[in-house]
Coordinates of C-alpha atoms in Angstrom, one line a residue:
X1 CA -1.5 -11.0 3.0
X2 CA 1.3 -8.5 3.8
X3 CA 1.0 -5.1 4.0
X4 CA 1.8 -2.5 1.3
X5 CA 4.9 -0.4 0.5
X6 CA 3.0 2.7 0.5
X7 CA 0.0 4.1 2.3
X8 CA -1.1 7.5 0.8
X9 CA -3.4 9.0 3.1
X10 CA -5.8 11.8 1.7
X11 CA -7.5 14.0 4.2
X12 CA -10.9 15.4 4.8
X13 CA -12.4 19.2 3.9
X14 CA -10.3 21.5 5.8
X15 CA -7.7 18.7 7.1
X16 CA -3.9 18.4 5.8
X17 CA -1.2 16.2 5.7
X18 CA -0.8 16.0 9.8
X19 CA -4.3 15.3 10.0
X20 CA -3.1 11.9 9.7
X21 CA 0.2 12.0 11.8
X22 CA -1.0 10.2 14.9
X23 CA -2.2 7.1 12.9
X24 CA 0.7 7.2 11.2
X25 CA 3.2 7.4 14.3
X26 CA 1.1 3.8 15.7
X27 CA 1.8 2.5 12.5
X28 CA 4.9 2.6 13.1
X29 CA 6.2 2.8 9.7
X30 CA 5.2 -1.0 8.2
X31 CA 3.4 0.3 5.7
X32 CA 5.4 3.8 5.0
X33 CA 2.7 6.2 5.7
X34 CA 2.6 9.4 3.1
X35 CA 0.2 11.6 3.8
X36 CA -0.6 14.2 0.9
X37 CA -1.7 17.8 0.9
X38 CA -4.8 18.2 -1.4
X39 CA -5.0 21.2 -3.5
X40 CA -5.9 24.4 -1.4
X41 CA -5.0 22.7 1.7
X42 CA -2.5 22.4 4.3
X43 CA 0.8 23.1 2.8
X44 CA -0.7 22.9 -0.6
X45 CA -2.9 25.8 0.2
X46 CA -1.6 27.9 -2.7
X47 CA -2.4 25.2 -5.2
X48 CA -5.5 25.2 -7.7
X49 CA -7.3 22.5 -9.2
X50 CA -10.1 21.6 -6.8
X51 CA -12.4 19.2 -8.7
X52 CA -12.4 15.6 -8.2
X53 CA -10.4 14.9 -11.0
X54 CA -7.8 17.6 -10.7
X55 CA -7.1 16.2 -7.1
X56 CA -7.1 12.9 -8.6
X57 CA -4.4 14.2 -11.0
X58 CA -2.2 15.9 -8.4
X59 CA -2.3 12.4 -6.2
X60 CA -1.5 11.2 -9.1
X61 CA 1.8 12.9 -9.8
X62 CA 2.6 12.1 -6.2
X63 CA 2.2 8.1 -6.9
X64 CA 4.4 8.3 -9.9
X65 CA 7.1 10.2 -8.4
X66 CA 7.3 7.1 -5.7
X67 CA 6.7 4.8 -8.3
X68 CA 5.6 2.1 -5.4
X69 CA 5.1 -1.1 -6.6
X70 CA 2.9 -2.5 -3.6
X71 CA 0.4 1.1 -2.8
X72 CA -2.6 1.3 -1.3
X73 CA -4.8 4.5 -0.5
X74 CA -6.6 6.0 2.3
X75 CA -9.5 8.4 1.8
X76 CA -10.7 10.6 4.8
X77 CA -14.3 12.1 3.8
X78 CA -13.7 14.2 1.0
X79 CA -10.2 12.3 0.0
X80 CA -12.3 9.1 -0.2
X81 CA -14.0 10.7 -3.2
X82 CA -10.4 11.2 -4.5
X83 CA -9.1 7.3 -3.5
X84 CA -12.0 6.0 -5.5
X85 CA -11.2 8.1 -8.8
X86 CA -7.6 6.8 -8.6
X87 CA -8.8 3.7 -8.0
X88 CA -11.1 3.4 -11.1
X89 CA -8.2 5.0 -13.2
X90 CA -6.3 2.1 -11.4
X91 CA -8.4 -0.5 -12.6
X92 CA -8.8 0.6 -16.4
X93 CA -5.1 -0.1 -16.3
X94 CA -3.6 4.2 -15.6
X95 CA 0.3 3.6 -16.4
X96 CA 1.8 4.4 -12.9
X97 CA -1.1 3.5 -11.1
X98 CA -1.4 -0.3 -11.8
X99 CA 0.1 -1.2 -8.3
X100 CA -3.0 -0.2 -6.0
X101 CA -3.7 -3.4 -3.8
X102 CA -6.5 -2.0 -1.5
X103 CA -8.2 1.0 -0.5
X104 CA -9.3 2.2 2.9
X105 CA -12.0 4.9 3.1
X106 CA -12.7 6.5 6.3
X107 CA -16.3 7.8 6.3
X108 CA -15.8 8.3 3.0
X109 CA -17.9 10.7 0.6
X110 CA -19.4 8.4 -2.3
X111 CA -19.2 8.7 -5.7
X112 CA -22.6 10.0 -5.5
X113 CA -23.5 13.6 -4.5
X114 CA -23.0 13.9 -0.9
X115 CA -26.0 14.4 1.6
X116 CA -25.2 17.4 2.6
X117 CA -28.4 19.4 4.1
X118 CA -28.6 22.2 2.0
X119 CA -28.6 24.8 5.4
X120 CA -25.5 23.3 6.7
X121 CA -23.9 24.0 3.4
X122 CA -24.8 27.1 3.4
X123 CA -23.7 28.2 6.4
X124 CA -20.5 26.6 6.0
X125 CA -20.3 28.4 2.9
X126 CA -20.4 31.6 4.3
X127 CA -18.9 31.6 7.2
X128 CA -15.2 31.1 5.5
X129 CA -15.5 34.6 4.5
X130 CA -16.2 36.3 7.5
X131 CA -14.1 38.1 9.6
X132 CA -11.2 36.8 11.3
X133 CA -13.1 36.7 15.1
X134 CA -16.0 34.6 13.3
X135 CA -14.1 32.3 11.3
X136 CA -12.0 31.0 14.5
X137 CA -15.3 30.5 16.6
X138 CA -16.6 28.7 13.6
X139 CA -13.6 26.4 12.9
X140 CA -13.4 25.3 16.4
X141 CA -17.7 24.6 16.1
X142 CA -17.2 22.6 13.0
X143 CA -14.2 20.5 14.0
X144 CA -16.2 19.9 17.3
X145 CA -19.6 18.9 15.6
X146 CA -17.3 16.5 13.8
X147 CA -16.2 14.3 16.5
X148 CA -18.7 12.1 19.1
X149 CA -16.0 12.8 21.9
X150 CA -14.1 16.2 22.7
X151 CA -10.4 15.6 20.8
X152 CA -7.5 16.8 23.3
X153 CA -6.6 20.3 23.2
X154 CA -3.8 20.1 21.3
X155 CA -5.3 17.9 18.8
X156 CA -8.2 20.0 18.4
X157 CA -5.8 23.1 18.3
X158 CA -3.8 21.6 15.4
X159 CA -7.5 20.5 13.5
X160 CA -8.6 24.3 14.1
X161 CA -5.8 25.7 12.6
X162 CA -5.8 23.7 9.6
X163 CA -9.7 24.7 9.1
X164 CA -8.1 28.4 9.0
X165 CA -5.3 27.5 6.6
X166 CA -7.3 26.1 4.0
X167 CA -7.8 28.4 1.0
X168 CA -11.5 30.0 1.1
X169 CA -11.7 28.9 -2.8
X170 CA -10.9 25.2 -2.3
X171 CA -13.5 25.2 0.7
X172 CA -15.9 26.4 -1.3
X173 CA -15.1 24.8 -4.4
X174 CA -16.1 21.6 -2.5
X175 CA -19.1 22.3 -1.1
X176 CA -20.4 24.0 -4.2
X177 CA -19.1 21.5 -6.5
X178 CA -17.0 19.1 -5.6
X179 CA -19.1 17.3 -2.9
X180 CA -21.9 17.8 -5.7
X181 CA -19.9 15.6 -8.5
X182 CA -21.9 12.5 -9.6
X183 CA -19.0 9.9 -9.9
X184 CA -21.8 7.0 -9.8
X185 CA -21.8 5.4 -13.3
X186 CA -17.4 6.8 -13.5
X187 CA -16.2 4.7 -10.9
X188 CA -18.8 1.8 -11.6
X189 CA -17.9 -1.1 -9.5
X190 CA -14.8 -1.6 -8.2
X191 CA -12.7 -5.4 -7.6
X192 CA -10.0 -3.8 -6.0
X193 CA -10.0 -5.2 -2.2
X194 CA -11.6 -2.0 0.0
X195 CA -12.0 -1.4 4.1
X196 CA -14.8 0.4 4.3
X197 CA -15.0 2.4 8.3
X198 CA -18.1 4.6 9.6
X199 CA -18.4 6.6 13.4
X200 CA -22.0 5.6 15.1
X201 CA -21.7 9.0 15.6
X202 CA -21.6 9.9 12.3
X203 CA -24.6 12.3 10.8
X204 CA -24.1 12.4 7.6
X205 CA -21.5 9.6 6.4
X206 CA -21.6 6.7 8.6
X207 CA -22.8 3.5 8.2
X208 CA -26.4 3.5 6.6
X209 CA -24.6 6.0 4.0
X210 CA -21.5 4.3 3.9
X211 CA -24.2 0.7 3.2
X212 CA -26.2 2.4 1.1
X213 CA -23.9 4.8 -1.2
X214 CA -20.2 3.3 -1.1
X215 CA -20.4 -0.4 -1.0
X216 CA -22.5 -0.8 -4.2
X217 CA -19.6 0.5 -5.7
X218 CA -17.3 -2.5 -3.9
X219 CA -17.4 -5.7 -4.9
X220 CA -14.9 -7.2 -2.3
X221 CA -15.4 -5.0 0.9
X222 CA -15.7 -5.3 4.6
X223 CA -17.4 -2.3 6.6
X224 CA -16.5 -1.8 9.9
X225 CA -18.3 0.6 12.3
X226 CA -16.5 2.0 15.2
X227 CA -18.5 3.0 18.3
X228 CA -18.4 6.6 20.1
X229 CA -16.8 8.3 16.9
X230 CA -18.1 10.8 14.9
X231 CA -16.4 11.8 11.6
X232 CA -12.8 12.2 12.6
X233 CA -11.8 9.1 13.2
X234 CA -7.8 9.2 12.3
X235 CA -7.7 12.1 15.3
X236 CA -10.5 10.8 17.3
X237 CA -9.4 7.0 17.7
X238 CA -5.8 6.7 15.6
X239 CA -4.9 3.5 17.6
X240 CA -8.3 2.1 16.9
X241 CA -7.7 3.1 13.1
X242 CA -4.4 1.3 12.9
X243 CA -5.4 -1.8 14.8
X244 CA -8.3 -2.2 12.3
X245 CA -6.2 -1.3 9.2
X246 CA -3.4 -3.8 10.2
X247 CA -6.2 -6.5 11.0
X248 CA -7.6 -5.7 7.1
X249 CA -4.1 -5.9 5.8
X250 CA -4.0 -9.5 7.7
X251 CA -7.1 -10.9 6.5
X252 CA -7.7 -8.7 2.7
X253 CA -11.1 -9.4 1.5
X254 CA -10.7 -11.7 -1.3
X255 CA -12.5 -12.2 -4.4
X256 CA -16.1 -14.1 -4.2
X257 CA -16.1 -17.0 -6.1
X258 CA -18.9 -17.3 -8.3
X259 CA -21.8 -19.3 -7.0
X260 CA -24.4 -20.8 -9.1
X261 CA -27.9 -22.3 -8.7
X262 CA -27.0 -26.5 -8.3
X263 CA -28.7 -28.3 -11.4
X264 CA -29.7 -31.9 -10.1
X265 CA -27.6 -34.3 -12.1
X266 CA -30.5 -36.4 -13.1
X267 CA -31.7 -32.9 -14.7
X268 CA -28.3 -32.2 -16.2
X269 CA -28.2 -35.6 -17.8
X270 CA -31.3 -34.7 -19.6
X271 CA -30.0 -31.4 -20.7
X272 CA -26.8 -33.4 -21.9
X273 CA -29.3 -36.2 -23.8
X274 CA -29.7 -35.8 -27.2
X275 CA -33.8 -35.3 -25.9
X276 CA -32.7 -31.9 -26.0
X277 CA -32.8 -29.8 -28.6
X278 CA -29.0 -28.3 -28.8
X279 CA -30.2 -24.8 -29.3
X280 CA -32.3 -25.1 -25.9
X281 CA -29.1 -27.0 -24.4
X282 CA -27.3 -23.7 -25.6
X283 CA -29.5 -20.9 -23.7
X284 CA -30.2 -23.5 -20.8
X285 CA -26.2 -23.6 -20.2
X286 CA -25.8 -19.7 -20.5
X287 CA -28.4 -19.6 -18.0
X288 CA -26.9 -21.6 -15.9
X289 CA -23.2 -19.8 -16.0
X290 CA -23.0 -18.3 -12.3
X291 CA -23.5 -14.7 -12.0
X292 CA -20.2 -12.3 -11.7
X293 CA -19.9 -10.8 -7.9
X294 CA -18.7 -8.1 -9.4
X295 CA -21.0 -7.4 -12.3
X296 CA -21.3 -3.5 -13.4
X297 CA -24.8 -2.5 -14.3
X298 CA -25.2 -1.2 -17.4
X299 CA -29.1 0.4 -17.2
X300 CA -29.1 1.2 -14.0
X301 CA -25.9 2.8 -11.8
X302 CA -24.5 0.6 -8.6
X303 CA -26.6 2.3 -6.4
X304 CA -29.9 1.4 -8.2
X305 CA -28.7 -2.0 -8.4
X306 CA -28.4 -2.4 -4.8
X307 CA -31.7 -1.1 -4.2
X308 CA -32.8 -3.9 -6.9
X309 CA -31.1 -6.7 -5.1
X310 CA -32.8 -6.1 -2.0
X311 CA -36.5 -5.9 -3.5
X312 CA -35.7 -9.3 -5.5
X313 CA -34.2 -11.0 -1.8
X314 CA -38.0 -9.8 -0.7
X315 CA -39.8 -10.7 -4.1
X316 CA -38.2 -14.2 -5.2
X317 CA -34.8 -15.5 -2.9
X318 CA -33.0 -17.2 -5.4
X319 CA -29.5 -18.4 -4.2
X320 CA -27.4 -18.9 -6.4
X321 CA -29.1 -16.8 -9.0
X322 CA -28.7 -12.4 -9.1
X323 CA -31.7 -12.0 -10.5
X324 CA -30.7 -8.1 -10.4
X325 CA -27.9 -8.4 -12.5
X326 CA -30.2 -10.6 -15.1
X327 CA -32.5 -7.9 -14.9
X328 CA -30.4 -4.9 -16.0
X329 CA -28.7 -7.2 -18.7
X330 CA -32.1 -7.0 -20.0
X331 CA -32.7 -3.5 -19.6
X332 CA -29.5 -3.2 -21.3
X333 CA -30.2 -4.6 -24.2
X334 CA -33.7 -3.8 -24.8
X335 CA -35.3 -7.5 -24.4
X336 CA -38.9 -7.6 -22.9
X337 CA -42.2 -9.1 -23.7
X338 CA -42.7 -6.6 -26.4
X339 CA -45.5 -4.8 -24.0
X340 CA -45.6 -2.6 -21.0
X341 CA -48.1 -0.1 -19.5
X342 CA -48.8 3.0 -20.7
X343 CA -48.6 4.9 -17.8
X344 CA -45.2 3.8 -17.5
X345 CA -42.2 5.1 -19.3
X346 CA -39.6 2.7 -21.1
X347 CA -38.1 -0.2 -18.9
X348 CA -34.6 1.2 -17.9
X349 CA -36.5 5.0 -17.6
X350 CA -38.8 3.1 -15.1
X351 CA -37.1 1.0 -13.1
X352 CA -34.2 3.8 -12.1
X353 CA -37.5 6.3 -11.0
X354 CA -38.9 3.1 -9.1
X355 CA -35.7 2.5 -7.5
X356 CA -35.3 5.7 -6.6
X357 CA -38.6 6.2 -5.2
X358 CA -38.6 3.4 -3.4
X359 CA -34.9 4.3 -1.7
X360 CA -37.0 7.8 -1.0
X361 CA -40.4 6.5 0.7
X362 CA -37.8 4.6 3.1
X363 CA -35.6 7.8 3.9
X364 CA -39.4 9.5 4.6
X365 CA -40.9 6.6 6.6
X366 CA -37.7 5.1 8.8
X367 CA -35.5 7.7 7.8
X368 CA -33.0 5.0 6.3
X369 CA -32.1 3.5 3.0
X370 CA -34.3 1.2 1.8
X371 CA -31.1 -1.6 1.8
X372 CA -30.1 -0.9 5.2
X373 CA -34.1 -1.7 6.2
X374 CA -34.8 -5.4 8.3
X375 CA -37.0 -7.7 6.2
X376 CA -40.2 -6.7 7.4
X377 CA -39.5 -3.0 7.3
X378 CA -39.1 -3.3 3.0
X379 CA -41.9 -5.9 2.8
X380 CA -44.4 -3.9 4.8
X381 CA -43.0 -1.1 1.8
X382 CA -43.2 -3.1 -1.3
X383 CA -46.9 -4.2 0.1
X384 CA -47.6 -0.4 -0.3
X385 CA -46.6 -0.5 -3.7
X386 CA -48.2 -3.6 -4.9
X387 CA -51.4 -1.8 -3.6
X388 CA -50.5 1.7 -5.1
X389 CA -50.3 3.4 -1.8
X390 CA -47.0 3.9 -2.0
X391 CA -46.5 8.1 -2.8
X392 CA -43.8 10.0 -2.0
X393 CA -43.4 13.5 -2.6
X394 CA -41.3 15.3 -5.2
X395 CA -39.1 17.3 -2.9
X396 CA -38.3 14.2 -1.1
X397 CA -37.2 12.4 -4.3
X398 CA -40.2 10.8 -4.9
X399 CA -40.2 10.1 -9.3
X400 CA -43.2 7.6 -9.7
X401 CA -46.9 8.3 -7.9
X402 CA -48.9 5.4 -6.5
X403 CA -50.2 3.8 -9.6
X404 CA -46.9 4.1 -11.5
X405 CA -45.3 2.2 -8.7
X406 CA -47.5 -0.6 -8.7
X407 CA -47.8 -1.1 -12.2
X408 CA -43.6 -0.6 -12.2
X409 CA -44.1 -3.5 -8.8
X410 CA -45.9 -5.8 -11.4
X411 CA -43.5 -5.9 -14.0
X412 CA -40.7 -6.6 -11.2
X413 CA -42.4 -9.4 -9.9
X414 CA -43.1 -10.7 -14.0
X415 CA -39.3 -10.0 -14.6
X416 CA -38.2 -11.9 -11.7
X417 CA -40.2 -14.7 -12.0
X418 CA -39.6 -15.2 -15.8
X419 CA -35.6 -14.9 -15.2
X420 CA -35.8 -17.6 -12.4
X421 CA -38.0 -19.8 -14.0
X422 CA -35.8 -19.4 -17.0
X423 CA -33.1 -21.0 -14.9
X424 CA -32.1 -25.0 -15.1
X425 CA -32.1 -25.4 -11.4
X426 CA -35.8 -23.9 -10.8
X427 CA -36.6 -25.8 -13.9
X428 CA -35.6 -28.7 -12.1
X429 CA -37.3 -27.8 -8.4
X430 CA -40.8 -27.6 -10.4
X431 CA -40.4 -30.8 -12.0
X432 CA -40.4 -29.5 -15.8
X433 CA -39.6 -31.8 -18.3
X434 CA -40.9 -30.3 -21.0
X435 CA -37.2 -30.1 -22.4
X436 CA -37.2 -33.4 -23.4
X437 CA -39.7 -33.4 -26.2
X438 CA -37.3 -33.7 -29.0
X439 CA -33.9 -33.1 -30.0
X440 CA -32.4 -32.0 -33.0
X441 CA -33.3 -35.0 -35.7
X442 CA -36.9 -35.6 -36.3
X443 CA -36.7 -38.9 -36.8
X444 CA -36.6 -42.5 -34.2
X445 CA -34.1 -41.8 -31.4
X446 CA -32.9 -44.2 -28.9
X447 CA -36.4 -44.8 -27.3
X448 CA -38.6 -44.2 -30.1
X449 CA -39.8 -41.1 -31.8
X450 CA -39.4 -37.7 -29.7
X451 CA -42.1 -36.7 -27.0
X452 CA -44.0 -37.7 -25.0
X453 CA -46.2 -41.0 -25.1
X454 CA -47.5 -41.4 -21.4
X455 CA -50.2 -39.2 -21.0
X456 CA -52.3 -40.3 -17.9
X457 CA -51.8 -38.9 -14.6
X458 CA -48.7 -40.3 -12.6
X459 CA -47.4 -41.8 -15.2
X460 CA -44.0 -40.1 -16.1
X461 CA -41.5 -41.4 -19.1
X462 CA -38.9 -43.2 -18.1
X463 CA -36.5 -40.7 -19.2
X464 CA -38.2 -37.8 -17.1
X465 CA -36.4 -37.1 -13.8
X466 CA -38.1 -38.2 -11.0
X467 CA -39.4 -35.8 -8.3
X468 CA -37.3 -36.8 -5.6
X469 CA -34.1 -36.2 -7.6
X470 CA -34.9 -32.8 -8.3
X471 CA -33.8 -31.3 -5.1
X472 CA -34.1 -27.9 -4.1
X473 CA -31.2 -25.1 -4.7
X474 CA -28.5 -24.8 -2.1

């Protein structure tokens, strides 16, 4: 695919417009590169309107006074935030925003609240205040922190002095607020095509953040780590930057098609025979109807639903089948077995609090999301739950104690089990036949009356699929 027309680059907290000139000088101008001045920064530094969605709005203006009809956006840190609001205004259809083709998000801040320590915010906090001797020596320490190697002095110089230029109120405004802002359920799950790009170096945004907190939100994405950076990449490594940006502009992630569990013919043909009951052909076929790759949870947020993909790929692999998705369409709509345990509070109410506390005990044990974790890493952590030893403290985000865990673990493992079983194709892989014991007319049908008449052991109907044509899911 072929570049955009228009690359707006937004910066990160206490950045401008220049922080992006050096990419933008290798880019050499294929896409035009328009780097934009949040509010209370840079040249805008006189400007209000510091949330997410008053800098959304002032991008905004920008866009439509280009009126591009090819755009795409690049979001540094904090102006990731503000590429994925446009983007989900984008998507619902925004007049003047309907041309975004892709984002790029450099060590983006997610739509969730950003994990920020809570000392480091303060101290950034109050340092912006201070005196003109202090705030110099602390603009030059935050810009170096930033990086994984020393920028050039005249790089640094220019990322310094842009620290000092921003307006103390936007600053603050986004580390008191802004940073805070819980976007998660807002911006949902995008389609639009996105480059996602994280320093190994990176603290606090790089790539088990960027994994865990801004893919969810992705459906067609491709995250790219670059070694030795911190979190200025555009200064630290612009060439890198725009060698990887052209490459994504080359090769766009493209929409997944949607893959479903393979139904055995021989079992289709029994679904199609009038053995079946055409109210159970009905709900077999919806079952079968593959899963959207970019399906937006409706009980639980993108996050959650991550976390609930992984533990069903260590509960039940199903391929073909998102038993996650299946699951929160069921939370959604208040479905269930009619039962669940007392100690537990209503489905949706429990599984977020079990998803969550699961996410936590893997920050406190590995210090890592629970999705970024190797195999054995979540089993040997959902094998604490199912024996209600998993217990996380409160102040570590722990929702759920042992007990409520491993009676959430049990229902997971029913739900899971009951969806795929539900399912044509692992209908099929067990051998069930059971489908076939009448259709809709009570009466004679082309081999006698409905049902079953062979009854000893290895004896199937001739109708019944035989065992070797049931093959397992690919």
């Amino acid at each position: 695919m072929s570049a955009p027309d228009l690359l707006l680059c937004l910066h990160f907290l206490g950045g401008s417009a220049r922080s992006w000139a050096p990419f933008s000088r290798i880019l050499g101008g294929i896409p035009a590169c328009l780097p934009v001045d949040l509010p209370g920064f840079g040249d805008a530094s006189g400007a209000t309107g510091f949330s997410i969605a008053a800098m959304a709005d002032h991008v905004a203006g920008v866009i439509r006074a280009r009126a591009p009809a090819r755009f795409a956006i690049a979001g540094h840190s904090m102006g990731a935030k503000v590429a994925l609001a446009l983007a989900r205004r984008s998507q619902d259809g925004e007049a003047g925003l309907e041309g975004l083709t892709d984002l790029v998000l450099v060590s983006g801040s997610p739509p969730s609240p950003e994990p920020i320590p809570d000392d480091r915010r303060a101290k950034m906090i109050a340092w912006i205040d201070a005196d003109p001797e202090t705030r110099q020596r602390e603009a030059r320490a935050f810009v170096q922190a930033n990086v994984g190697t020393a920028l050039d002095p005249e790089t640094e110089a220019r990322a310094v002095a842009d620290v000092l230029q921003a307006a103390p109120e936007a600053w603050k405004a986004w580390l008191e607020a802004g940073s805070g802002e819980d976007w998660c359920r807002r911006i949902g799950v995008l389609r639009i095509p996105a480059l996602i790009l994280a320093g190994s170096e990176d603290a606090d945004l790089g790539a088990d953040a960027q994994t865990a907190l801004m893919a969810p939100h992705l459906a067609h994405h491709r995250i790219v780590t670059v070694e030795g950076v911190g979190h200025l990449l555009p200064m630290e490594r612009p060439e890198a930057l725009a060698e990887i940006v052209r490459a994504h502009w080359r090769d766009r992630p493209q929409a997944d098609a949607a893959q479903a569990a393979q139904v055995p013919s021989a079992y289709a043909a029994l679904i199609g025979s009038e053995r079946v009951n055409s109210r159970l052909r009905g709900a077999l076929a919806a079952r079968a109807e593959p899963d959207d790759p970019a399906y937006a949870p409706e009980a639980l947020d993108p996050v959650e639903l991550a976390i609930l993909r992984a533990a069903c790929a260590r509960v039940l692999p199903a391929t073909g089948v998102d038993l996650a998705a299946r699951i929160d369409r069921r939370l959604a709509s208040g479905a269930g077995d009619g039962w669940r345990f007392v100690a537990l509070p209503p489905d949706p109410e429990a599984y977020r609090a079990a998803l969550r506390t699961l996410d936590a005990a893997a920050r406190a044990a590995q210090g890592r999301p629970f999705t970024v974790l190797d195999g054995s890493s979540q089993d040997a952590l959902l094998t604490l739950a199912e024996r209600g030893a998993l217990s996380v403290p409160e102040a570590l985000g722990g929702q759920l104690d042992g007990d409520r865990m491993r009676f959430w673990f049990e229902d997971l493992r029913a739900d899971a089990v009951r969806l795929w079983l539900g399912h044509p194709a692992a209908l099929a892989r067990v051998g069930f036949s059971g489908i076939g014991a009448g259709g809709d007319r009570p009466g004679p049908i082309a081999d006698g009356l409905p049902g079953f008449h062979e009854v000893g052991l290895d004896a199937p109907e001739p109708w019944e699929p035989r065992a070797n044509q049931a093959e397992v899911v690919r």
